[in-house]
PDB file of C-alpha atoms in Angstrom:
ATOM      1  CA  MET A   1     -11.168 -22.750  -6.601  1.00 83.00           C
ATOM      2  CA  SER A   2     -14.665 -24.157  -6.957  1.00 90.00           C
ATOM      3  CA  ASP A   3     -13.371 -26.705  -9.468  1.00 91.00           C
ATOM      4  CA  VAL A   4     -10.519 -27.688  -7.142  1.00 88.00           C
ATOM      5  CA  ALA A   5     -12.898 -28.026  -4.191  1.00 92.00           C
ATOM      6  CA  ARG A   6     -15.306 -30.158  -6.223  1.00 93.00           C
ATOM      7  CA  LEU A   7     -12.556 -32.484  -7.473  1.00 91.00           C
ATOM      8  CA  ALA A   8     -10.964 -32.834  -4.027  1.00 91.00           C
ATOM      9  CA  GLY A   9     -14.320 -33.248  -2.257  1.00 93.00           C
ATOM     10  CA  VAL A  10     -13.730 -30.351   0.139  1.00 92.00           C
ATOM     11  CA  SER A  11     -15.052 -26.840   0.721  1.00 92.00           C
ATOM     12  CA  ILE A  12     -13.754 -23.726  -1.034  1.00 89.00           C
ATOM     13  CA  LYS A  13     -12.580 -22.492   2.391  1.00 90.00           C
ATOM     14  CA  THR A  14     -10.401 -25.583   2.747  1.00 92.00           C
ATOM     15  CA  VAL A  15      -8.837 -24.950  -0.670  1.00 87.00           C
ATOM     16  CA  SER A  16      -8.141 -21.360   0.394  1.00 84.00           C
ATOM     17  CA  ARG A  17      -6.438 -22.546   3.570  1.00 87.00           C
ATOM     18  CA  VAL A  18      -4.227 -24.952   1.633  1.00 86.00           C
ATOM     19  CA  VAL A  19      -3.090 -22.485  -1.041  1.00 82.00           C
ATOM     20  CA  ASN A  20      -2.391 -19.833   1.611  1.00 78.00           C
ATOM     21  CA  ASP A  21      -0.452 -22.272   3.838  1.00 79.00           C
ATOM     22  CA  GLU A  22      -2.831 -21.782   6.739  1.00 85.00           C
ATOM     23  CA  PRO A  23      -2.822 -24.266   9.658  1.00 81.00           C
ATOM     24  CA  ALA A  24      -5.592 -26.612  10.785  1.00 82.00           C
ATOM     25  CA  VAL A  25      -5.807 -28.632   7.563  1.00 89.00           C
ATOM     26  CA  HIS A  26      -5.376 -32.405   7.902  1.00 89.00           C
ATOM     27  CA  PRO A  27      -2.333 -33.610   5.883  1.00 89.00           C
ATOM     28  CA  ASP A  28      -4.441 -36.116   3.927  1.00 90.00           C
ATOM     29  CA  THR A  29      -6.915 -33.386   3.003  1.00 92.00           C
ATOM     30  CA  ALA A  30      -4.115 -31.022   1.988  1.00 90.00           C
ATOM     31  CA  GLU A  31      -2.616 -33.757  -0.181  1.00 92.00           C
ATOM     32  CA  ARG A  32      -5.958 -34.279  -1.980  1.00 93.00           C
ATOM     33  CA  VAL A  33      -6.282 -30.542  -2.580  1.00 89.00           C
ATOM     34  CA  MET A  34      -2.729 -30.286  -3.948  1.00 89.00           C
ATOM     35  CA  ALA A  35      -3.362 -33.240  -6.243  1.00 92.00           C
ATOM     36  CA  ALA A  36      -6.501 -31.526  -7.579  1.00 89.00           C
ATOM     37  CA  ILE A  37      -4.572 -28.283  -8.057  1.00 86.00           C
ATOM     38  CA  GLU A  38      -1.910 -30.118 -10.033  1.00 85.00           C
ATOM     39  CA  GLN A  39      -4.466 -31.958 -12.151  1.00 86.00           C
ATOM     40  CA  LEU A  40      -6.459 -28.822 -13.001  1.00 85.00           C
ATOM     41  CA  GLY A  41      -3.477 -26.504 -13.424  1.00 80.00           C
ATOM     42  CA  PHE A  42      -4.883 -24.044 -10.881  1.00 77.00           C
ATOM     43  CA  ARG A  43      -2.875 -20.831 -10.312  1.00 72.00           C
ATOM     44  CA  ARG A  44      -3.690 -18.083  -7.860  1.00 65.00           C
ATOM     45  CA  ASN A  45      -4.267 -14.550  -9.157  1.00 60.00           C
ATOM     46  CA  LEU A  46      -1.793 -12.858  -6.833  1.00 55.00           C
ATOM     47  CA  GLY A  47      -2.697  -9.370  -8.008  1.00 56.00           C
ATOM     48  CA  ALA A  48      -6.375  -9.885  -7.236  1.00 56.00           C
ATOM     49  CA  ARG A  49      -5.568 -11.492  -3.890  1.00 55.00           C
ATOM     50  CA  ASN A  50      -3.327  -8.649  -2.795  1.00 54.00           C
ATOM     51  CA  LEU A  51      -5.716  -5.929  -3.940  1.00 52.00           C
ATOM     52  CA  ARG A  52      -8.562  -7.665  -2.135  1.00 54.00           C
ATOM     53  CA  ARG A  53      -6.503  -7.706   1.034  1.00 49.00           C
ATOM     54  CA  GLY A  54      -5.495  -4.077   0.562  1.00 50.00           C
ATOM     55  CA  SER A  55      -1.808  -5.017   0.569  1.00 51.00           C
ATOM     56  CA  THR A  56       0.944  -4.482  -1.989  1.00 66.00           C
ATOM     57  CA  THR A  57       0.969  -6.107  -5.416  1.00 77.00           C
ATOM     58  CA  GLY A  58       4.469  -7.478  -4.859  1.00 88.00           C
ATOM     59  CA  THR A  59       5.919  -5.759  -7.937  1.00 93.00           C
ATOM     60  CA  ILE A  60       7.916  -2.689  -8.907  1.00 96.00           C
ATOM     61  CA  GLY A  61       8.369  -1.179 -12.359  1.00 97.00           C
ATOM     62  CA  LEU A  62      11.701  -0.436 -14.045  1.00 98.00           C
ATOM     63  CA  ILE A  63      11.897   1.588 -17.262  1.00 97.00           C
ATOM     64  CA  VAL A  64      15.266   1.700 -19.041  1.00 96.00           C
ATOM     65  CA  GLU A  65      16.395   2.878 -22.450  1.00 93.00           C
ATOM     66  CA  ASP A  66      17.144  -0.541 -23.934  1.00 91.00           C
ATOM     67  CA  VAL A  67      17.263  -3.874 -22.096  1.00 89.00           C
ATOM     68  CA  GLY A  68      19.531  -5.148 -24.892  1.00 87.00           C
ATOM     69  CA  ASN A  69      22.296  -2.739 -23.844  1.00 88.00           C
ATOM     70  CA  PRO A  70      24.646  -4.553 -21.405  1.00 88.00           C
ATOM     71  CA  PHE A  71      24.698  -1.438 -19.207  1.00 91.00           C
ATOM     72  CA  TYR A  72      20.945  -1.684 -18.615  1.00 93.00           C
ATOM     73  CA  SER A  73      21.012  -5.464 -18.340  1.00 93.00           C
ATOM     74  CA  GLU A  74      23.423  -5.157 -15.431  1.00 94.00           C
ATOM     75  CA  LEU A  75      21.327  -2.367 -13.917  1.00 96.00           C
ATOM     76  CA  ASN A  76      18.223  -4.564 -14.179  1.00 96.00           C
ATOM     77  CA  ARG A  77      19.986  -7.459 -12.484  1.00 96.00           C
ATOM     78  CA  ALA A  78      21.121  -5.237  -9.594  1.00 97.00           C
ATOM     79  CA  VAL A  79      17.576  -3.926  -9.092  1.00 97.00           C
ATOM     80  CA  GLU A  80      16.216  -7.481  -9.136  1.00 97.00           C
ATOM     81  CA  ARG A  81      18.609  -8.535  -6.370  1.00 97.00           C
ATOM     82  CA  ILE A  82      17.358  -5.802  -4.058  1.00 97.00           C
ATOM     83  CA  ALA A  83      13.719  -6.349  -5.039  1.00 96.00           C
ATOM     84  CA  THR A  84      13.992 -10.062  -4.295  1.00 96.00           C
ATOM     85  CA  SER A  85      15.340  -9.318  -0.819  1.00 95.00           C
ATOM     86  CA  PHE A  86      12.157  -7.283  -0.226  1.00 93.00           C
ATOM     87  CA  GLY A  87       9.922 -10.017  -1.629  1.00 90.00           C
ATOM     88  CA  ARG A  88       9.108  -8.170  -4.854  1.00 93.00           C
ATOM     89  CA  GLN A  89       9.312  -8.964  -8.558  1.00 94.00           C
ATOM     90  CA  VAL A  90      10.481  -6.492 -11.222  1.00 96.00           C
ATOM     91  CA  LEU A  91       8.499  -5.566 -14.337  1.00 95.00           C
ATOM     92  CA  THR A  92      10.885  -4.078 -16.928  1.00 96.00           C
ATOM     93  CA  GLY A  93      10.297  -2.168 -20.156  1.00 95.00           C
ATOM     94  CA  SER A  94      12.414  -0.334 -22.754  1.00 96.00           C
ATOM     95  CA  SER A  95      11.568   3.266 -23.613  1.00 95.00           C
ATOM     96  CA  GLU A  96      13.870   3.178 -26.669  1.00 92.00           C
ATOM     97  CA  GLU A  97      14.806   6.783 -25.799  1.00 90.00           C
ATOM     98  CA  ASN A  98      11.252   7.833 -26.661  1.00 94.00           C
ATOM     99  CA  SER A  99       9.478  10.083 -24.136  1.00 93.00           C
ATOM    100  CA  ASP A 100       6.010   8.970 -25.266  1.00 95.00           C
ATOM    101  CA  ARG A 101       6.979   5.336 -24.815  1.00 96.00           C
ATOM    102  CA  GLU A 102       8.428   6.143 -21.388  1.00 95.00           C
ATOM    103  CA  ARG A 103       5.157   7.735 -20.286  1.00 94.00           C
ATOM    104  CA  GLU A 104       3.124   4.846 -21.704  1.00 95.00           C
ATOM    105  CA  LEU A 105       5.193   2.307 -19.758  1.00 95.00           C
ATOM    106  CA  VAL A 106       5.131   4.266 -16.504  1.00 93.00           C
ATOM    107  CA  LEU A 107       1.360   4.720 -16.576  1.00 91.00           C
ATOM    108  CA  GLU A 108       0.848   1.077 -17.555  1.00 92.00           C
ATOM    109  CA  PHE A 109       2.879  -0.048 -14.548  1.00 93.00           C
ATOM    110  CA  CYS A 110       0.980   2.376 -12.314  1.00 90.00           C
ATOM    111  CA  ALA A 111      -2.319   0.964 -13.633  1.00 87.00           C
ATOM    112  CA  ARG A 112      -1.055  -2.444 -12.545  1.00 87.00           C
ATOM    113  CA  ARG A 113      -0.595  -0.981  -9.057  1.00 87.00           C
ATOM    114  CA  VAL A 114       3.135  -1.576  -8.774  1.00 93.00           C
ATOM    115  CA  ASP A 115       4.569  -0.653  -5.382  1.00 94.00           C
ATOM    116  CA  GLY A 116       7.063   1.792  -6.893  1.00 96.00           C
ATOM    117  CA  ILE A 117       8.680   2.977 -10.119  1.00 97.00           C
ATOM    118  CA  LEU A 118      12.341   3.251 -11.163  1.00 98.00           C
ATOM    119  CA  VAL A 119      12.884   5.327 -14.319  1.00 97.00           C
ATOM    120  CA  VAL A 120      15.817   6.055 -16.584  1.00 96.00           C
ATOM    121  CA  PRO A 121      14.044   9.052 -18.146  1.00 95.00           C
ATOM    122  CA  ALA A 122      13.887   9.537 -21.899  1.00 92.00           C
ATOM    123  CA  GLY A 123      12.051  12.862 -21.793  1.00 86.00           C
ATOM    124  CA  LEU A 124      12.197  16.152 -19.910  1.00 89.00           C
ATOM    125  CA  GLN A 125       8.554  16.439 -18.834  1.00 91.00           C
ATOM    126  CA  HIS A 126       7.394  14.329 -15.914  1.00 93.00           C
ATOM    127  CA  GLY A 127       4.428  16.276 -14.578  1.00 92.00           C
ATOM    128  CA  TYR A 128       2.270  13.317 -15.543  1.00 92.00           C
ATOM    129  CA  LEU A 129       3.776  11.480 -12.559  1.00 92.00           C
ATOM    130  CA  VAL A 130       2.635  13.997  -9.953  1.00 91.00           C
ATOM    131  CA  PRO A 131      -0.862  12.447  -9.464  1.00 89.00           C
ATOM    132  CA  GLU A 132       0.706   8.994  -9.080  1.00 90.00           C
ATOM    133  CA  MET A 133       3.251  10.267  -6.556  1.00 92.00           C
ATOM    134  CA  ARG A 134       0.556  12.096  -4.587  1.00 90.00           C
ATOM    135  CA  ALA A 135      -1.457   8.873  -4.548  1.00 88.00           C
ATOM    136  CA  GLY A 136       1.481   7.180  -2.819  1.00 90.00           C
ATOM    137  CA  THR A 137       3.511   5.565  -5.616  1.00 93.00           C
ATOM    138  CA  PRO A 138       7.193   6.328  -4.938  1.00 96.00           C
ATOM    139  CA  VAL A 139       9.364   7.161  -7.961  1.00 97.00           C
ATOM    140  CA  VAL A 140      13.160   7.168  -8.233  1.00 98.00           C
ATOM    141  CA  PHE A 141      15.020   8.429 -11.311  1.00 98.00           C
ATOM    142  CA  ILE A 142      18.219   6.619 -12.311  1.00 97.00           C
ATOM    143  CA  ASP A 143      21.240   7.916 -14.248  1.00 95.00           C
ATOM    144  CA  ARG A 144      19.362  11.084 -15.273  1.00 95.00           C
ATOM    145  CA  PRO A 145      17.203  13.487 -13.256  1.00 95.00           C
ATOM    146  CA  ALA A 146      13.542  14.272 -13.854  1.00 93.00           C
ATOM    147  CA  GLY A 147      12.915  17.137 -16.228  1.00 86.00           C
ATOM    148  CA  ASP A 148      10.354  19.294 -14.426  1.00 89.00           C
ATOM    149  CA  ILE A 149       9.574  17.751 -11.023  1.00 93.00           C
ATOM    150  CA  VAL A 150      11.569  17.238  -7.833  1.00 93.00           C
ATOM    151  CA  ALA A 151      12.102  13.558  -7.093  1.00 95.00           C
ATOM    152  CA  ASP A 152      14.641  11.087  -5.753  1.00 97.00           C
ATOM    153  CA  THR A 153      17.550  10.712  -8.178  1.00 97.00           C
ATOM    154  CA  VAL A 154      20.656   8.517  -8.330  1.00 98.00           C
ATOM    155  CA  LEU A 155      23.410   9.634 -10.734  1.00 97.00           C
ATOM    156  CA  VAL A 156      27.084   9.028 -11.447  1.00 97.00           C
ATOM    157  CA  ASP A 157      29.738  11.748 -11.561  1.00 98.00           C
ATOM    158  CA  ASN A 158      29.553  12.445 -15.297  1.00 97.00           C
ATOM    159  CA  LEU A 159      31.252  15.823 -15.012  1.00 97.00           C
ATOM    160  CA  GLY A 160      34.181  14.684 -12.871  1.00 97.00           C
ATOM    161  CA  GLY A 161      34.717  11.530 -14.916  1.00 97.00           C
ATOM    162  CA  THR A 162      35.147  13.380 -18.203  1.00 98.00           C
ATOM    163  CA  ILE A 163      37.443  15.960 -16.600  1.00 98.00           C
ATOM    164  CA  GLU A 164      39.576  13.050 -15.409  1.00 98.00           C
ATOM    165  CA  ALA A 165      39.641  11.564 -18.939  1.00 98.00           C
ATOM    166  CA  VAL A 166      40.873  14.829 -20.462  1.00 98.00           C
ATOM    167  CA  THR A 167      43.470  15.267 -17.711  1.00 98.00           C
ATOM    168  CA  HIS A 168      44.744  11.740 -18.266  1.00 98.00           C
ATOM    169  CA  LEU A 169      45.213  12.283 -21.993  1.00 98.00           C
ATOM    170  CA  ALA A 170      46.811  15.702 -21.435  1.00 97.00           C
ATOM    171  CA  LYS A 171      49.342  14.151 -19.060  1.00 97.00           C
ATOM    172  CA  HIS A 172      50.386  11.854 -21.906  1.00 97.00           C
ATOM    173  CA  GLY A 173      51.029  14.806 -24.204  1.00 96.00           C
ATOM    174  CA  HIS A 174      47.753  15.172 -26.082  1.00 97.00           C
ATOM    175  CA  ARG A 175      46.465  18.622 -27.042  1.00 96.00           C
ATOM    176  CA  ARG A 176      44.144  17.696 -29.928  1.00 97.00           C
ATOM    177  CA  ILE A 177      41.503  15.670 -28.099  1.00 97.00           C
ATOM    178  CA  ALA A 178      38.191  14.805 -29.776  1.00 97.00           C
ATOM    179  CA  PHE A 179      34.932  14.107 -27.944  1.00 98.00           C
ATOM    180  CA  LEU A 180      32.212  11.854 -29.367  1.00 98.00           C
ATOM    181  CA  GLY A 181      28.985  12.058 -27.390  1.00 97.00           C
ATOM    182  CA  ASP A 182      25.358  10.999 -27.581  1.00 95.00           C
ATOM    183  CA  SER A 183      22.513  13.414 -28.379  1.00 93.00           C
ATOM    184  CA  PRO A 184      22.992  16.647 -26.378  1.00 92.00           C
ATOM    185  CA  ASP A 185      19.352  16.418 -25.275  1.00 90.00           C
ATOM    186  CA  ILE A 186      20.336  13.534 -22.995  1.00 92.00           C
ATOM    187  CA  PHE A 187      21.431  14.613 -19.527  1.00 94.00           C
ATOM    188  CA  THR A 188      24.439  12.295 -19.292  1.00 95.00           C
ATOM    189  CA  ALA A 189      25.686  13.337 -22.744  1.00 96.00           C
ATOM    190  CA  ALA A 190      25.348  17.042 -21.920  1.00 96.00           C
ATOM    191  CA  GLU A 191      27.106  16.620 -18.562  1.00 97.00           C
ATOM    192  CA  ARG A 192      29.975  14.686 -20.130  1.00 97.00           C
ATOM    193  CA  LEU A 193      30.374  17.367 -22.789  1.00 98.00           C
ATOM    194  CA  ARG A 194      30.451  19.963 -19.998  1.00 98.00           C
ATOM    195  CA  GLY A 195      33.132  17.897 -18.287  1.00 98.00           C
ATOM    196  CA  PHE A 196      35.112  17.757 -21.521  1.00 98.00           C
ATOM    197  CA  ARG A 197      35.038  21.550 -21.808  1.00 98.00           C
ATOM    198  CA  GLU A 198      36.013  21.972 -18.164  1.00 98.00           C
ATOM    199  CA  GLY A 199      38.809  19.433 -18.591  1.00 98.00           C
ATOM    200  CA  CYS A 200      40.202  21.394 -21.533  1.00 97.00           C
ATOM    201  CA  VAL A 201      40.167  24.613 -19.485  1.00 97.00           C
ATOM    202  CA  ARG A 202      41.879  23.003 -16.494  1.00 97.00           C
ATOM    203  CA  ASN A 203      44.618  21.560 -18.686  1.00 97.00           C
ATOM    204  CA  GLY A 204      45.224  24.671 -20.769  1.00 97.00           C
ATOM    205  CA  ILE A 205      43.815  23.139 -23.956  1.00 96.00           C
ATOM    206  CA  SER A 206      41.887  25.306 -26.408  1.00 91.00           C
ATOM    207  CA  TYR A 207      38.356  24.024 -26.837  1.00 94.00           C
ATOM    208  CA  ASP A 208      37.858  23.293 -30.540  1.00 94.00           C
ATOM    209  CA  GLU A 209      34.242  22.810 -31.630  1.00 94.00           C
ATOM    210  CA  SER A 210      35.417  20.973 -34.767  1.00 94.00           C
ATOM    211  CA  LEU A 211      36.692  18.144 -32.553  1.00 96.00           C
ATOM    212  CA  VAL A 212      33.277  17.570 -30.966  1.00 97.00           C
ATOM    213  CA  THR A 213      30.478  15.388 -32.330  1.00 96.00           C
ATOM    214  CA  MET A 214      27.171  15.049 -30.455  1.00 96.00           C
ATOM    215  CA  ARG A 215      24.619  12.771 -32.099  1.00 93.00           C
ATOM    216  CA  THR A 216      22.600   9.605 -31.587  1.00 92.00           C
ATOM    217  CA  PRO A 217      25.253   6.907 -32.079  1.00 91.00           C
ATOM    218  CA  THR A 218      25.029   4.675 -35.144  1.00 94.00           C
ATOM    219  CA  PRO A 219      27.865   2.636 -36.669  1.00 93.00           C
ATOM    220  CA  ASP A 220      27.931   4.731 -39.853  1.00 94.00           C
ATOM    221  CA  GLY A 221      27.558   8.057 -38.077  1.00 95.00           C
ATOM    222  CA  ILE A 222      30.343   7.403 -35.577  1.00 95.00           C
ATOM    223  CA  GLY A 223      32.495   5.864 -38.305  1.00 93.00           C
ATOM    224  CA  ASP A 224      32.215   8.978 -40.471  1.00 94.00           C
ATOM    225  CA  ALA A 225      32.948  11.239 -37.504  1.00 94.00           C
ATOM    226  CA  VAL A 226      36.077   9.280 -36.540  1.00 94.00           C
ATOM    227  CA  LYS A 227      37.427   9.358 -40.095  1.00 92.00           C
ATOM    228  CA  ARG A 228      36.859  13.121 -40.269  1.00 92.00           C
ATOM    229  CA  LEU A 229      38.537  13.733 -36.911  1.00 92.00           C
ATOM    230  CA  LEU A 230      41.627  11.753 -37.903  1.00 90.00           C
ATOM    231  CA  ASP A 231      42.048  13.450 -41.280  1.00 88.00           C
ATOM    232  CA  GLY A 232      44.291  16.435 -42.052  1.00 83.00           C
ATOM    233  CA  PRO A 233      47.248  18.190 -40.442  1.00 84.00           C
ATOM    234  CA  ASP A 234      45.205  19.265 -37.392  1.00 89.00           C
ATOM    235  CA  ALA A 235      43.763  15.811 -36.792  1.00 93.00           C
ATOM    236  CA  ALA A 236      42.884  14.620 -33.302  1.00 96.00           C
ATOM    237  CA  THR A 237      45.561  12.570 -31.555  1.00 96.00           C
ATOM    238  CA  ALA A 238      43.159  11.268 -28.911  1.00 97.00           C
ATOM    239  CA  VAL A 239      39.458  10.435 -28.668  1.00 97.00           C
ATOM    240  CA  ILE A 240      37.061  10.303 -25.726  1.00 98.00           C
ATOM    241  CA  ALA A 241      34.020   8.091 -26.373  1.00 97.00           C
ATOM    242  CA  GLY A 242      31.017   9.378 -24.455  1.00 96.00           C
ATOM    243  CA  ASN A 243      29.460   5.987 -23.628  1.00 95.00           C
ATOM    244  CA  ASN A 244      29.927   2.254 -24.137  1.00 93.00           C
ATOM    245  CA  ARG A 245      28.036   2.036 -27.450  1.00 92.00           C
ATOM    246  CA  ILE A 246      30.040   4.895 -28.928  1.00 96.00           C
ATOM    247  CA  ALA A 247      33.263   3.245 -27.781  1.00 96.00           C
ATOM    248  CA  VAL A 248      32.361   0.034 -29.627  1.00 95.00           C
ATOM    249  CA  HIS A 249      31.536   1.953 -32.831  1.00 95.00           C
ATOM    250  CA  VAL A 250      34.829   3.865 -32.556  1.00 96.00           C
ATOM    251  CA  LEU A 251      36.814   0.653 -32.130  1.00 96.00           C
ATOM    252  CA  ARG A 252      35.164  -0.919 -35.167  1.00 94.00           C
ATOM    253  CA  THR A 253      36.231   2.063 -37.257  1.00 94.00           C
ATOM    254  CA  LEU A 254      39.766   2.119 -35.840  1.00 93.00           C
ATOM    255  CA  ALA A 255      40.213  -1.564 -36.665  1.00 90.00           C
ATOM    256  CA  HIS A 256      40.603  -0.499 -40.306  1.00 83.00           C
ATOM    257  CA  ALA A 257      42.465   2.784 -39.711  1.00 84.00           C
ATOM    258  CA  GLU A 258      46.104   3.349 -40.654  1.00 83.00           C
ATOM    259  CA  ARG A 259      46.688   5.443 -37.565  1.00 85.00           C
ATOM    260  CA  ARG A 260      45.127   4.796 -34.182  1.00 90.00           C
ATOM    261  CA  PRO A 261      44.719   7.683 -31.760  1.00 95.00           C
ATOM    262  CA  ALA A 262      44.781   7.333 -28.002  1.00 97.00           C
ATOM    263  CA  MET A 263      41.333   6.524 -26.656  1.00 97.00           C
ATOM    264  CA  VAL A 264      39.418   6.726 -23.380  1.00 98.00           C
ATOM    265  CA  GLY A 265      35.844   5.458 -23.100  1.00 97.00           C
ATOM    266  CA  PHE A 266      33.198   6.507 -20.589  1.00 97.00           C
ATOM    267  CA  ASP A 267      31.515   3.349 -19.185  1.00 93.00           C
ATOM    268  CA  ASP A 268      33.347   0.060 -19.094  1.00 93.00           C
ATOM    269  CA  PHE A 269      32.204  -2.707 -21.417  1.00 90.00           C
ATOM    270  CA  GLU A 270      32.711  -6.433 -21.865  1.00 88.00           C
ATOM    271  CA  LEU A 271      36.087  -7.532 -23.313  1.00 91.00           C
ATOM    272  CA  ALA A 272      37.499  -3.972 -23.123  1.00 93.00           C
ATOM    273  CA  ASP A 273      40.462  -5.352 -21.174  1.00 93.00           C
ATOM    274  CA  LEU A 274      41.183  -8.049 -23.792  1.00 93.00           C
ATOM    275  CA  LEU A 275      41.504  -5.858 -26.891  1.00 92.00           C
ATOM    276  CA  ASN A 276      44.822  -4.744 -28.378  1.00 90.00           C
ATOM    277  CA  PRO A 277      45.553  -2.360 -26.828  1.00 93.00           C
ATOM    278  CA  PRO A 278      43.186  -2.820 -23.870  1.00 96.00           C
ATOM    279  CA  VAL A 279      40.771   0.092 -23.613  1.00 97.00           C
ATOM    280  CA  THR A 280      41.257   2.728 -20.925  1.00 98.00           C
ATOM    281  CA  VAL A 281      37.858   3.688 -19.482  1.00 97.00           C
ATOM    282  CA  VAL A 282      36.145   5.921 -16.975  1.00 98.00           C
ATOM    283  CA  ALA A 283      34.358   3.217 -15.034  1.00 96.00           C
ATOM    284  CA  HIS A 284      31.601   3.215 -12.490  1.00 94.00           C
ATOM    285  CA  ASP A 285      29.791   0.448 -10.680  1.00 95.00           C
ATOM    286  CA  VAL A 286      26.524  -0.135 -12.531  1.00 95.00           C
ATOM    287  CA  SER A 287      25.427  -2.605  -9.869  1.00 96.00           C
ATOM    288  CA  ALA A 288      25.950   0.066  -7.213  1.00 97.00           C
ATOM    289  CA  LEU A 289      23.776   2.419  -9.274  1.00 97.00           C
ATOM    290  CA  GLY A 290      20.953  -0.125  -9.374  1.00 97.00           C
ATOM    291  CA  HIS A 291      21.367  -1.075  -5.716  1.00 97.00           C
ATOM    292  CA  ALA A 292      21.317   2.560  -4.542  1.00 98.00           C
ATOM    293  CA  ALA A 293      18.210   3.385  -6.573  1.00 98.00           C
ATOM    294  CA  ALA A 294      16.323   0.261  -5.486  1.00 98.00           C
ATOM    295  CA  GLU A 295      17.239   0.704  -1.824  1.00 97.00           C
ATOM    296  CA  LEU A 296      16.051   4.320  -1.959  1.00 97.00           C
ATOM    297  CA  LEU A 297      12.796   3.195  -3.572  1.00 97.00           C
ATOM    298  CA  PHE A 298      12.106   0.568  -0.915  1.00 97.00           C
ATOM    299  CA  ALA A 299      12.882   3.065   1.833  1.00 97.00           C
ATOM    300  CA  ARG A 300      10.037   5.133   0.374  1.00 96.00           C
ATOM    301  CA  VAL A 301       7.804   2.055   0.069  1.00 94.00           C
ATOM    302  CA  GLN A 302       8.372   1.407   3.761  1.00 93.00           C
ATOM    303  CA  GLY A 303       7.324   4.913   4.734  1.00 93.00           C
ATOM    304  CA  ASP A 304      10.366   7.195   4.482  1.00 95.00           C
ATOM    305  CA  GLN A 305       8.902  10.718   4.134  1.00 93.00           C
ATOM    306  CA  SER A 306      12.159  12.709   4.115  1.00 95.00           C
ATOM    307  CA  PRO A 307      12.737  15.340   1.357  1.00 95.00           C
ATOM    308  CA  PRO A 308      13.763  14.065  -2.109  1.00 95.00           C
ATOM    309  CA  ARG A 309      17.398  13.005  -2.293  1.00 96.00           C
ATOM    310  CA  LYS A 310      20.055  13.332  -4.954  1.00 96.00           C
ATOM    311  CA  VAL A 311      22.767  10.670  -4.763  1.00 97.00           C
ATOM    312  CA  VAL A 312      25.890  11.008  -6.938  1.00 97.00           C
ATOM    313  CA  LEU A 313      28.088   7.915  -7.159  1.00 97.00           C
ATOM    314  CA  PRO A 314      31.844   8.185  -7.875  1.00 97.00           C
ATOM    315  CA  VAL A 315      33.663   7.109 -11.030  1.00 97.00           C
ATOM    316  CA  HIS A 316      37.307   6.154 -11.547  1.00 96.00           C
ATOM    317  CA  LEU A 317      39.677   5.965 -14.486  1.00 97.00           C
ATOM    318  CA  VAL A 318      41.025   2.509 -15.331  1.00 97.00           C
ATOM    319  CA  ALA A 319      44.288   2.853 -17.299  1.00 97.00           C
ATOM    320  CA  ARG A 320      44.762  -0.176 -19.539  1.00 97.00           C
ATOM    321  CA  GLY A 321      46.814   1.002 -22.498  1.00 95.00           C
ATOM    322  CA  SER A 322      44.705   2.762 -25.130  1.00 96.00           C
ATOM    323  CA  GLY A 323      44.692   6.025 -23.191  1.00 96.00           C
ATOM    324  CA  GLU A 324      48.425   5.971 -22.607  1.00 96.00           C
ATOM    325  CA  VAL A 325      49.460   6.072 -26.283  1.00 92.00           C
ATOM    326  CA  ALA A 326      51.689   9.087 -27.043  1.00 92.00           C
ATOM    327  CA  PRO A 327      50.640  11.626 -29.748  1.00 91.00           C
TER     328      PRO A 327
END
């Protein structure tokens, strides 16, 4: 600011008034200051300004599993829309399903004095957040609850959605239904497996452990599991894919299979409706998930002191063809 003032031939106070859009600056003077700013490439340090004033930093933190996953990209976009309406920017990081990385990102954002934190948790221990929450940083967990603290949480109906998937396949005559899920340590994967079991019970289907695979999804791993499930006289006639990445891996394997089972995926994904046959999915509104979490966070930022809330958003089955194939 001293350099700008010197070049424009004004006081530092005048430069401050111009950059903060304060009144009582002659237009010609303001024009000289802006020209000096442009020439010198001056940029305000907003973080320092806000901290000096004792106001917010104008940012919130969002930690997801992987920003490259379309699910989290859409979630990020929904959060940004709400944040923008509150005059905030979003700092985003990927935990890569690593609890240490999650903690590192959360504490880094807290050190930058973000106004609040949104977390898709990778771990089960979140006691490290208690000092930050007591200091006034609101935290909302998305898609999965915190492991060992009570905090605001926004989820989708994982249990009910998988029950609906099993019921749908049973109505089309399937009794040998396979379930391919993510690592059982992940809340959503465990809940969807629980829904699969409950769906089997409700539809009078014997739960067969040999038809269940729970593992971190990789193309080779899912491919091997699908081939095993479709082999032999007691092969599965239908498959439920536990998330969008698993569904894509399953479809890649089935593209080269002689026999294609019925299939229902949990989470919709791009181009699912254009495949042959189009993929039946248990869908939920990812934007609604992001909106609900962000709105809850900003309610806390604005002073809401009510007890922690748990919000569960509905899901619905979209029948497109793949889940309606007979055994």
